């Protein structure tokens, strides 16, 4: 690929960055799809991670956090769907360590260079014979099947590749994730993996990841629940050949924009693929006292079951948006709030504009619904993403284990 400095950032067809391999296989954890996979860097990579805040943090999540925190280095991540290995006590912790060791032995690297990730049903022992068989089948290929092997109730893989020019070198950053239900800040029932061939120190990568997750994955919600297994892991192996990135570098902002584009896209993909969802919902709040309040209000609106049901029913009942705003502690001009849905202004100066209900219903029939709110209380803003609440959501979760 030829790039010039004018190109800066480009979204391309999904591909692995330089120096990475990946593969997937069917280990029998799920009946009809690949359910195990890995990603592998030819050279040890700098690494960073963020993890669920649920008090019942699953054994694989806890172990990966411990592993990355040793030196912010990883060379591989092995993952499975169909079983979360969560709430399994000391046996779950032993099985997580064994899964890590099996992958390390297969790759002939140190176990402390392997992260592990699991997703699926909570409280069922990890079937180690199937895990062992699955790991034995994984190869070092450029297979993209791993993007499907982590899916649970997702309807499709969620992927993106972004290229940018750093120090005259083309840097590729690729991300994929899963997540559909049990999604609420902090993070989701999600596993997210980002690989890049950029050179950036692990501590700097950690700082960038944590800040970017706050603006992306922590601003999505589907059902108000936080999983035991959530994590996002990033590996940076330096194979692009750029000098290690620092905040003071002139090219650093370019990498930050490319990196945020990857995480933003994945976050929106998760929100739009919420269990049973028919619409992606984006909430943009302006006129806010500070950014934190903007994020709080946007999240409150997109997370309100009344708002979500309103959008599913294609009913322009803007009072539900007002009540969601009022439940927060944000500064609000009580006589100066404006609300628009897909550019149709429903509220001005906290009063209804009298717009025709049929016109509102028509715009709510779109696959993406954008709610713009002005609190008239400052200069800051905030954004969050979610989806509508449908009959299908209840159907899926009423029979999740069957």
Short mmCIF file of C-alpha atoms in Angstrom, two decimals:
data_model
loop_
_atom_site.label_atom_id
_atom_site.label_comp_id
_atom_site.label_asym_id
_atom_site.label_seq_id
_atom_site.Cartn_x
_atom_site.Cartn_y
_atom_site.Cartn_z
CA UNK A 1 0.00 0.00 0.00
CA UNK A 2 1.31 3.42 -0.96
CA UNK A 3 0.48 6.24 1.42
CA UNK A 4 1.47 9.87 1.62
CA UNK A 5 1.35 12.20 4.57
CA UNK A 6 -1.83 13.66 3.07
CA UNK A 7 -3.59 10.32 3.48
CA UNK A 8 -2.88 10.20 7.22
CA UNK A 9 -5.61 7.70 8.08
CA UNK A 10 -7.48 5.19 5.95
CA UNK A 11 -10.00 2.47 6.79
CA UNK A 12 -9.24 -0.59 4.66
CA UNK A 13 -10.36 -4.16 4.17
CA UNK A 14 -9.74 -6.29 7.27
CA UNK A 15 -6.18 -7.57 7.42
CA UNK A 16 -3.67 -8.47 10.10
CA UNK A 17 -0.83 -6.02 10.82
CA UNK A 18 2.74 -7.10 10.05
CA UNK A 19 4.12 -9.89 12.21
CA UNK A 20 0.81 -11.41 13.38
CA UNK A 21 -0.76 -14.81 12.83
CA UNK A 22 -4.19 -16.06 13.82
CA UNK A 23 -6.35 -19.15 13.56
CA UNK A 24 -9.61 -20.69 14.76
CA UNK A 25 -11.08 -24.15 15.21
CA UNK A 26 -14.19 -26.02 16.37
CA UNK A 27 -13.39 -27.62 19.74
CA UNK A 28 -16.95 -28.67 20.51
CA UNK A 29 -17.75 -25.98 23.07
CA UNK A 30 -20.55 -24.78 20.78
CA UNK A 31 -22.47 -27.11 18.49
CA UNK A 32 -22.16 -25.50 15.09
CA UNK A 33 -19.36 -22.95 14.82
CA UNK A 34 -15.66 -22.39 15.49
CA UNK A 35 -15.38 -21.73 19.20
CA UNK A 36 -11.64 -21.41 19.88
CA UNK A 37 -8.94 -19.24 18.39
CA UNK A 38 -5.75 -17.34 18.98
CA UNK A 39 -3.69 -14.42 17.80
CA UNK A 40 0.10 -14.60 17.87
CA UNK A 41 2.87 -12.07 17.34
CA UNK A 42 6.12 -13.31 15.84
CA UNK A 43 7.96 -11.08 18.29
CA UNK A 44 6.97 -10.26 21.88
CA UNK A 45 4.65 -7.25 21.79
CA UNK A 46 4.04 -4.42 24.17
CA UNK A 47 0.59 -4.92 25.65
CA UNK A 48 -2.17 -3.19 27.56
CA UNK A 49 -5.58 -4.18 28.85
CA UNK A 50 -8.75 -2.97 30.50
CA UNK A 51 -11.06 -5.28 32.40
CA UNK A 52 -14.53 -5.65 33.86
CA UNK A 53 -15.37 -3.88 37.09
CA UNK A 54 -17.77 -6.67 38.07
CA UNK A 55 -16.77 -7.98 41.53
CA UNK A 56 -17.09 -11.57 40.26
CA UNK A 57 -14.24 -11.15 37.79
CA UNK A 58 -13.84 -14.37 35.83
CA UNK A 59 -10.69 -16.47 36.18
CA UNK A 60 -9.38 -15.87 32.61
CA UNK A 61 -9.95 -12.12 32.92
CA UNK A 62 -8.17 -11.99 36.26
CA UNK A 63 -5.25 -14.07 34.97
CA UNK A 64 -4.80 -11.98 31.83
CA UNK A 65 -4.77 -8.81 33.92
CA UNK A 66 -2.11 -10.29 36.19
CA UNK A 67 -0.09 -11.45 33.17
CA UNK A 68 -0.12 -8.09 31.39
CA UNK A 69 0.64 -6.19 34.58
CA UNK A 70 3.90 -8.14 35.02
CA UNK A 71 5.70 -6.22 32.27
CA UNK A 72 3.06 -5.02 29.80
CA UNK A 73 4.18 -7.70 27.35
CA UNK A 74 2.30 -10.43 25.46
CA UNK A 75 3.04 -12.62 22.48
CA UNK A 76 -0.29 -14.42 22.14
CA UNK A 77 -3.90 -14.49 23.27
CA UNK A 78 -5.94 -17.71 23.17
CA UNK A 79 -9.71 -17.46 23.44
CA UNK A 80 -12.88 -19.51 23.56
CA UNK A 81 -16.64 -19.08 23.33
CA UNK A 82 -19.33 -21.31 24.82
CA UNK A 83 -18.02 -21.24 28.40
CA UNK A 84 -17.08 -18.20 30.49
CA UNK A 85 -15.06 -20.11 33.13
CA UNK A 86 -16.61 -17.72 35.63
CA UNK A 87 -17.79 -18.41 39.20
CA UNK A 88 -16.04 -21.79 39.20
CA UNK A 89 -13.96 -21.18 42.34
CA UNK A 90 -10.40 -22.47 42.64
CA UNK A 91 -11.02 -25.03 39.89
CA UNK A 92 -11.75 -22.22 37.46
CA UNK A 93 -8.47 -20.51 38.37
CA UNK A 94 -6.56 -23.77 37.94
CA UNK A 95 -8.20 -24.37 34.56
CA UNK A 96 -7.37 -20.84 33.40
CA UNK A 97 -3.70 -21.35 34.28
CA UNK A 98 -3.72 -24.72 32.51
CA UNK A 99 -5.29 -23.17 29.39
CA UNK A 100 -2.55 -20.53 29.42
CA UNK A 101 0.16 -23.19 29.78
CA UNK A 102 -1.28 -25.39 27.02
CA UNK A 103 -1.17 -22.49 24.57
CA UNK A 104 2.33 -21.50 25.67
CA UNK A 105 3.60 -25.06 25.21
CA UNK A 106 2.02 -25.27 21.77
CA UNK A 107 3.65 -21.99 20.74
CA UNK A 108 6.90 -22.74 22.63
CA UNK A 109 6.83 -19.46 24.53
CA UNK A 110 6.71 -18.51 28.21
CA UNK A 111 3.23 -18.80 29.80
CA UNK A 112 3.62 -15.24 31.03
CA UNK A 113 3.51 -14.16 27.38
CA UNK A 114 0.03 -15.61 26.85
CA UNK A 115 -3.27 -13.94 27.64
CA UNK A 116 -6.51 -15.93 27.74
CA UNK A 117 -10.12 -14.90 27.22
CA UNK A 118 -13.36 -16.81 27.63
CA UNK A 119 -17.01 -15.99 27.01
CA UNK A 120 -20.25 -17.92 27.34
CA UNK A 121 -22.31 -19.46 30.13
CA UNK A 122 -21.33 -18.54 33.71
CA UNK A 123 -20.94 -21.20 36.41
CA UNK A 124 -20.21 -24.27 34.29
CA UNK A 125 -16.76 -25.94 34.56
CA UNK A 126 -14.46 -25.43 31.60
CA UNK A 127 -14.30 -28.74 29.64
CA UNK A 128 -10.51 -29.06 29.65
CA UNK A 129 -10.36 -32.05 27.32
CA UNK A 130 -12.07 -29.96 24.63
CA UNK A 131 -9.84 -26.96 25.40
CA UNK A 132 -6.73 -29.14 25.04
CA UNK A 133 -7.97 -30.64 21.77
CA UNK A 134 -8.84 -27.20 20.42
CA UNK A 135 -5.43 -25.71 21.22
CA UNK A 136 -3.73 -28.69 19.56
CA UNK A 137 -5.60 -27.90 16.33
CA UNK A 138 -4.68 -24.20 16.14
CA UNK A 139 -2.03 -23.19 13.61
CA UNK A 140 0.01 -20.12 12.70
CA UNK A 141 -1.93 -18.83 9.71
CA UNK A 142 -3.46 -15.54 8.58
CA UNK A 143 -6.95 -16.94 9.15
CA UNK A 144 -9.63 -14.40 10.07
CA UNK A 145 -11.90 -17.10 11.51
CA UNK A 146 -10.94 -16.08 15.04
CA UNK A 147 -13.19 -13.03 14.60
CA UNK A 148 -16.15 -15.45 14.45
CA UNK A 149 -14.89 -17.97 16.99
CA UNK A 150 -15.57 -15.63 19.94
CA UNK A 151 -19.22 -14.90 19.08
CA UNK A 152 -22.08 -15.84 21.41
CA UNK A 153 -25.44 -14.18 20.65
CA UNK A 154 -23.82 -11.79 18.16
CA UNK A 155 -25.32 -11.82 14.67
CA UNK A 156 -22.03 -11.05 12.92
CA UNK A 157 -18.29 -10.49 13.52
CA UNK A 158 -17.25 -6.95 14.41
CA UNK A 159 -13.99 -5.95 12.72
CA UNK A 160 -12.03 -2.97 11.41
CA UNK A 161 -8.58 -2.21 9.98
CA UNK A 162 -7.12 1.30 9.92
CA UNK A 163 -3.84 2.34 8.33
CA UNK A 164 -1.95 5.55 9.01
CA UNK A 165 1.44 7.07 8.27
CA UNK A 166 3.81 7.36 11.24
CA UNK A 167 7.38 8.56 10.72
CA UNK A 168 7.15 7.68 7.06
CA UNK A 169 6.06 4.12 7.88
CA UNK A 170 2.64 2.62 7.19
CA UNK A 171 1.20 1.51 10.51
CA UNK A 172 -1.72 -0.93 10.54
CA UNK A 173 -4.11 -1.26 13.46
CA UNK A 174 -6.75 -4.00 13.41
CA UNK A 175 -9.51 -4.64 15.90
CA UNK A 176 -12.20 -7.25 16.43
CA UNK A 177 -14.61 -7.91 19.25
CA UNK A 178 -17.74 -9.66 20.38
CA UNK A 179 -20.61 -8.28 22.39
CA UNK A 180 -24.39 -8.28 22.07
CA UNK A 181 -26.09 -8.53 25.47
CA UNK A 182 -25.17 -7.93 29.13
CA UNK A 183 -23.67 -4.66 27.93
CA UNK A 184 -23.31 -1.65 30.15
CA UNK A 185 -20.43 0.53 31.32
CA UNK A 186 -17.97 -0.30 32.44
CA UNK A 187 -17.58 -2.09 29.14
CA UNK A 188 -19.89 -4.88 28.09
CA UNK A 189 -20.23 -8.63 27.82
CA UNK A 190 -17.46 -8.13 25.41
CA UNK A 191 -14.08 -9.36 24.41
CA UNK A 192 -12.08 -6.90 22.35
CA UNK A 193 -8.71 -7.44 20.71
CA UNK A 194 -6.59 -4.83 18.96
CA UNK A 195 -3.32 -5.62 17.19
CA UNK A 196 -1.02 -3.02 15.74
CA UNK A 197 2.44 -3.09 14.17
CA UNK A 198 3.22 0.31 15.65
CA UNK A 199 6.07 0.65 18.13
CA UNK A 200 4.83 2.12 21.41
CA UNK A 201 5.91 1.31 24.96
CA UNK A 202 3.51 -0.75 27.06
CA UNK A 203 2.97 1.93 29.70
CA UNK A 204 2.18 4.53 27.04
CA UNK A 205 -0.13 2.04 25.31
CA UNK A 206 -1.92 1.40 28.61
CA UNK A 207 -2.50 5.10 29.14
CA UNK A 208 -3.86 5.51 25.62
CA UNK A 209 -6.11 2.45 25.88
CA UNK A 210 -7.60 3.44 29.23
CA UNK A 211 -8.38 6.96 28.03
CA UNK A 212 -9.88 5.78 24.74
CA UNK A 213 -12.03 3.08 26.36
CA UNK A 214 -13.60 5.77 28.56
CA UNK A 215 -14.76 7.54 25.39
CA UNK A 216 -15.86 4.44 23.46
CA UNK A 217 -16.58 1.06 25.07
CA UNK A 218 -17.58 2.69 28.36
CA UNK A 219 -20.15 4.79 26.50
CA UNK A 220 -22.26 1.93 25.15
CA UNK A 221 -25.18 0.20 26.82
CA UNK A 222 -27.73 -2.40 25.79
CA UNK A 223 -29.36 -3.73 28.93
CA UNK A 224 -27.68 -2.23 32.00
CA UNK A 225 -25.74 -5.37 32.95
CA UNK A 226 -21.96 -5.73 33.30
CA UNK A 227 -20.38 -9.10 32.54
CA UNK A 228 -17.82 -10.99 34.63
CA UNK A 229 -15.55 -11.55 31.61
CA UNK A 230 -15.20 -8.20 29.86
CA UNK A 231 -11.79 -7.21 28.61
CA UNK A 232 -10.03 -5.31 25.85
CA UNK A 233 -6.44 -6.29 25.08
CA UNK A 234 -4.03 -4.44 22.78
CA UNK A 235 -0.75 -5.73 21.38
CA UNK A 236 1.83 -3.53 19.63
CA UNK A 237 4.79 -5.43 18.11
CA UNK A 238 6.68 -2.61 16.35
CA UNK A 239 6.93 -4.53 13.05
CA UNK A 240 6.05 -1.39 11.05
CA UNK A 241 9.52 -0.08 11.87
CA UNK A 242 8.58 3.33 13.28
CA UNK A 243 10.45 4.85 16.19
CA UNK A 244 8.60 4.15 19.46
CA UNK A 245 5.76 6.64 19.75
CA UNK A 246 5.75 9.25 22.50
CA UNK A 247 3.12 11.84 23.37
CA UNK A 248 5.54 14.58 22.36
CA UNK A 249 6.01 13.18 18.81
CA UNK A 250 4.45 15.13 15.96
CA UNK A 251 2.90 11.90 14.61
CA UNK A 252 1.42 10.83 17.93
CA UNK A 253 -1.94 12.61 17.38
CA UNK A 254 -2.32 10.74 14.08
CA UNK A 255 -1.92 7.40 15.80
CA UNK A 256 -4.34 8.46 18.55
CA UNK A 257 -7.00 9.35 15.97
CA UNK A 258 -6.47 6.03 14.14
CA UNK A 259 -6.60 4.10 17.41
CA UNK A 260 -9.78 5.88 18.54
CA UNK A 261 -11.36 5.21 15.15
CA UNK A 262 -10.82 1.48 15.71
CA UNK A 263 -12.36 1.46 19.20
CA UNK A 264 -15.22 3.79 18.26
CA UNK A 265 -16.20 1.61 15.31
CA UNK A 266 -16.15 -1.54 17.43
CA UNK A 267 -18.18 0.11 20.20
CA UNK A 268 -20.83 1.23 17.72
CA UNK A 269 -20.91 -2.24 16.18
CA UNK A 270 -21.62 -3.76 19.59
CA UNK A 271 -24.34 -1.23 20.37
CA UNK A 272 -26.00 -1.78 16.99
CA UNK A 273 -25.89 -5.56 17.40
CA UNK A 274 -27.51 -5.58 20.83
CA UNK A 275 -29.53 -8.72 21.47
CA UNK A 276 -32.72 -8.48 19.43
CA UNK A 277 -31.96 -4.88 18.47
CA UNK A 278 -33.45 -3.35 15.36
CA UNK A 279 -31.87 0.12 15.64
CA UNK A 280 -28.54 1.68 16.59
CA UNK A 281 -29.11 4.69 18.84
CA UNK A 282 -26.62 7.53 19.17
CA UNK A 283 -27.11 10.26 21.76
CA UNK A 284 -25.17 13.52 21.47
CA UNK A 285 -25.45 15.96 24.36
CA UNK A 286 -24.19 19.55 24.03
CA UNK A 287 -24.43 22.67 26.16
CA UNK A 288 -23.11 20.71 29.13
CA UNK A 289 -21.33 22.05 32.22
CA UNK A 290 -18.37 19.68 31.70
CA UNK A 291 -17.48 16.62 29.64
CA UNK A 292 -18.11 14.19 32.50
CA UNK A 293 -21.67 15.43 32.84
CA UNK A 294 -22.10 15.19 29.08
CA UNK A 295 -21.08 11.54 29.16
CA UNK A 296 -23.35 10.92 32.15
CA UNK A 297 -26.44 12.40 30.49
CA UNK A 298 -25.82 10.72 27.12
CA UNK A 299 -25.43 7.38 28.88
CA UNK A 300 -28.57 7.93 30.96
CA UNK A 301 -30.68 8.61 27.87
CA UNK A 302 -29.39 5.73 25.78
CA UNK A 303 -29.66 3.38 28.77
CA UNK A 304 -33.23 4.25 29.72
CA UNK A 305 -35.56 1.31 29.11
CA UNK A 306 -38.39 3.78 28.54
CA UNK A 307 -36.41 5.57 25.82
CA UNK A 308 -35.34 2.27 24.29
CA UNK A 309 -38.92 0.99 24.22
CA UNK A 310 -40.09 4.31 22.77
CA UNK A 311 -37.63 3.98 19.91
CA UNK A 312 -38.61 0.37 19.23
CA UNK A 313 -42.27 1.40 19.18
CA UNK A 314 -41.44 4.37 16.92
CA UNK A 315 -43.31 6.67 19.27
CA UNK A 316 -42.16 10.27 19.57
CA UNK A 317 -42.81 10.46 23.32
CA UNK A 318 -40.03 12.95 24.05
CA UNK A 319 -41.08 13.11 27.71
CA UNK A 320 -39.18 9.89 28.22
CA UNK A 321 -35.98 11.62 27.15
CA UNK A 322 -36.70 14.52 29.51
CA UNK A 323 -37.19 12.16 32.47
CA UNK A 324 -33.90 10.42 31.70
CA UNK A 325 -32.11 13.78 31.73
CA UNK A 326 -33.82 14.79 34.96
CA UNK A 327 -32.70 11.65 36.78
CA UNK A 328 -29.05 12.70 36.48
CA UNK A 329 -27.22 15.19 38.68
CA UNK A 330 -26.00 17.23 35.69
CA UNK A 331 -26.43 21.00 35.48
CA UNK A 332 -29.52 21.76 33.35
CA UNK A 333 -31.25 24.95 32.27
CA UNK A 334 -34.74 23.73 33.18
CA UNK A 335 -36.34 26.24 30.82
CA UNK A 336 -33.81 25.93 28.01
CA UNK A 337 -33.51 22.27 26.97
CA UNK A 338 -33.74 21.33 23.29
CA UNK A 339 -34.22 17.82 21.86
CA UNK A 340 -34.08 16.64 18.25
CA UNK A 341 -34.41 13.14 16.77
CA UNK A 342 -32.78 12.65 13.37
CA UNK A 343 -32.76 16.46 13.00
CA UNK A 344 -36.48 16.80 13.77
CA UNK A 345 -36.76 19.27 16.65
CA UNK A 346 -39.24 17.93 19.21
CA UNK A 347 -38.39 20.24 22.12
CA UNK A 348 -37.27 23.87 22.30
CA UNK A 349 -36.85 25.80 25.55
CA UNK A 350 -38.12 22.68 27.37
CA UNK A 351 -41.47 22.81 25.56
CA UNK A 352 -42.81 20.60 22.80
CA UNK A 353 -42.68 22.07 19.29
CA UNK A 354 -45.90 20.37 18.21
CA UNK A 355 -44.27 18.42 15.41
CA UNK A 356 -46.54 15.87 13.73
CA UNK A 357 -46.41 12.43 15.41
CA UNK A 358 -46.52 10.66 12.06
CA UNK A 359 -43.38 12.49 10.94
CA UNK A 360 -41.56 11.45 14.12
CA UNK A 361 -42.69 7.85 13.73
CA UNK A 362 -41.40 7.83 10.17
CA UNK A 363 -37.91 8.97 11.16
CA UNK A 364 -37.83 6.48 14.05
CA UNK A 365 -38.27 3.72 11.46
CA UNK A 366 -34.65 4.21 10.35
CA UNK A 367 -31.89 1.71 11.23
CA UNK A 368 -29.98 4.48 13.04
CA UNK A 369 -31.64 6.94 15.39
CA UNK A 370 -29.69 10.01 16.49
CA UNK A 371 -30.90 11.98 19.50
CA UNK A 372 -29.40 15.45 19.92
CA UNK A 373 -29.87 17.19 23.25
CA UNK A 374 -28.81 20.70 24.29
CA UNK A 375 -28.89 21.34 28.05
CA UNK A 376 -28.01 25.03 27.62
CA UNK A 377 -25.78 24.86 30.69
CA UNK A 378 -22.22 25.09 29.38
CA UNK A 379 -19.81 24.48 26.52
CA UNK A 380 -18.97 20.78 26.91
CA UNK A 381 -20.47 17.72 25.22
CA UNK A 382 -20.82 13.95 25.50
CA UNK A 383 -21.81 10.98 23.34
CA UNK A 384 -23.10 7.46 23.99
CA UNK A 385 -24.42 4.56 21.90
CA UNK A 386 -27.03 1.91 22.46
CA UNK A 387 -30.00 0.24 20.83
CA UNK A 388 -33.74 -0.22 21.14
CA UNK A 389 -35.39 -2.76 23.44
CA UNK A 390 -37.34 -5.38 21.51
CA UNK A 391 -39.43 -8.48 22.18
CA UNK A 392 -36.53 -10.48 20.74
CA UNK A 393 -34.25 -9.42 23.61
CA UNK A 394 -36.52 -11.12 26.13
CA UNK A 395 -36.82 -14.21 23.93
CA UNK A 396 -33.04 -14.57 23.59
CA UNK A 397 -32.31 -14.18 27.29
CA UNK A 398 -35.21 -16.29 28.51
CA UNK A 399 -33.61 -19.30 26.87
CA UNK A 400 -29.88 -18.39 26.81
CA UNK A 401 -28.65 -21.78 28.08
CA UNK A 402 -30.97 -23.90 25.92
#
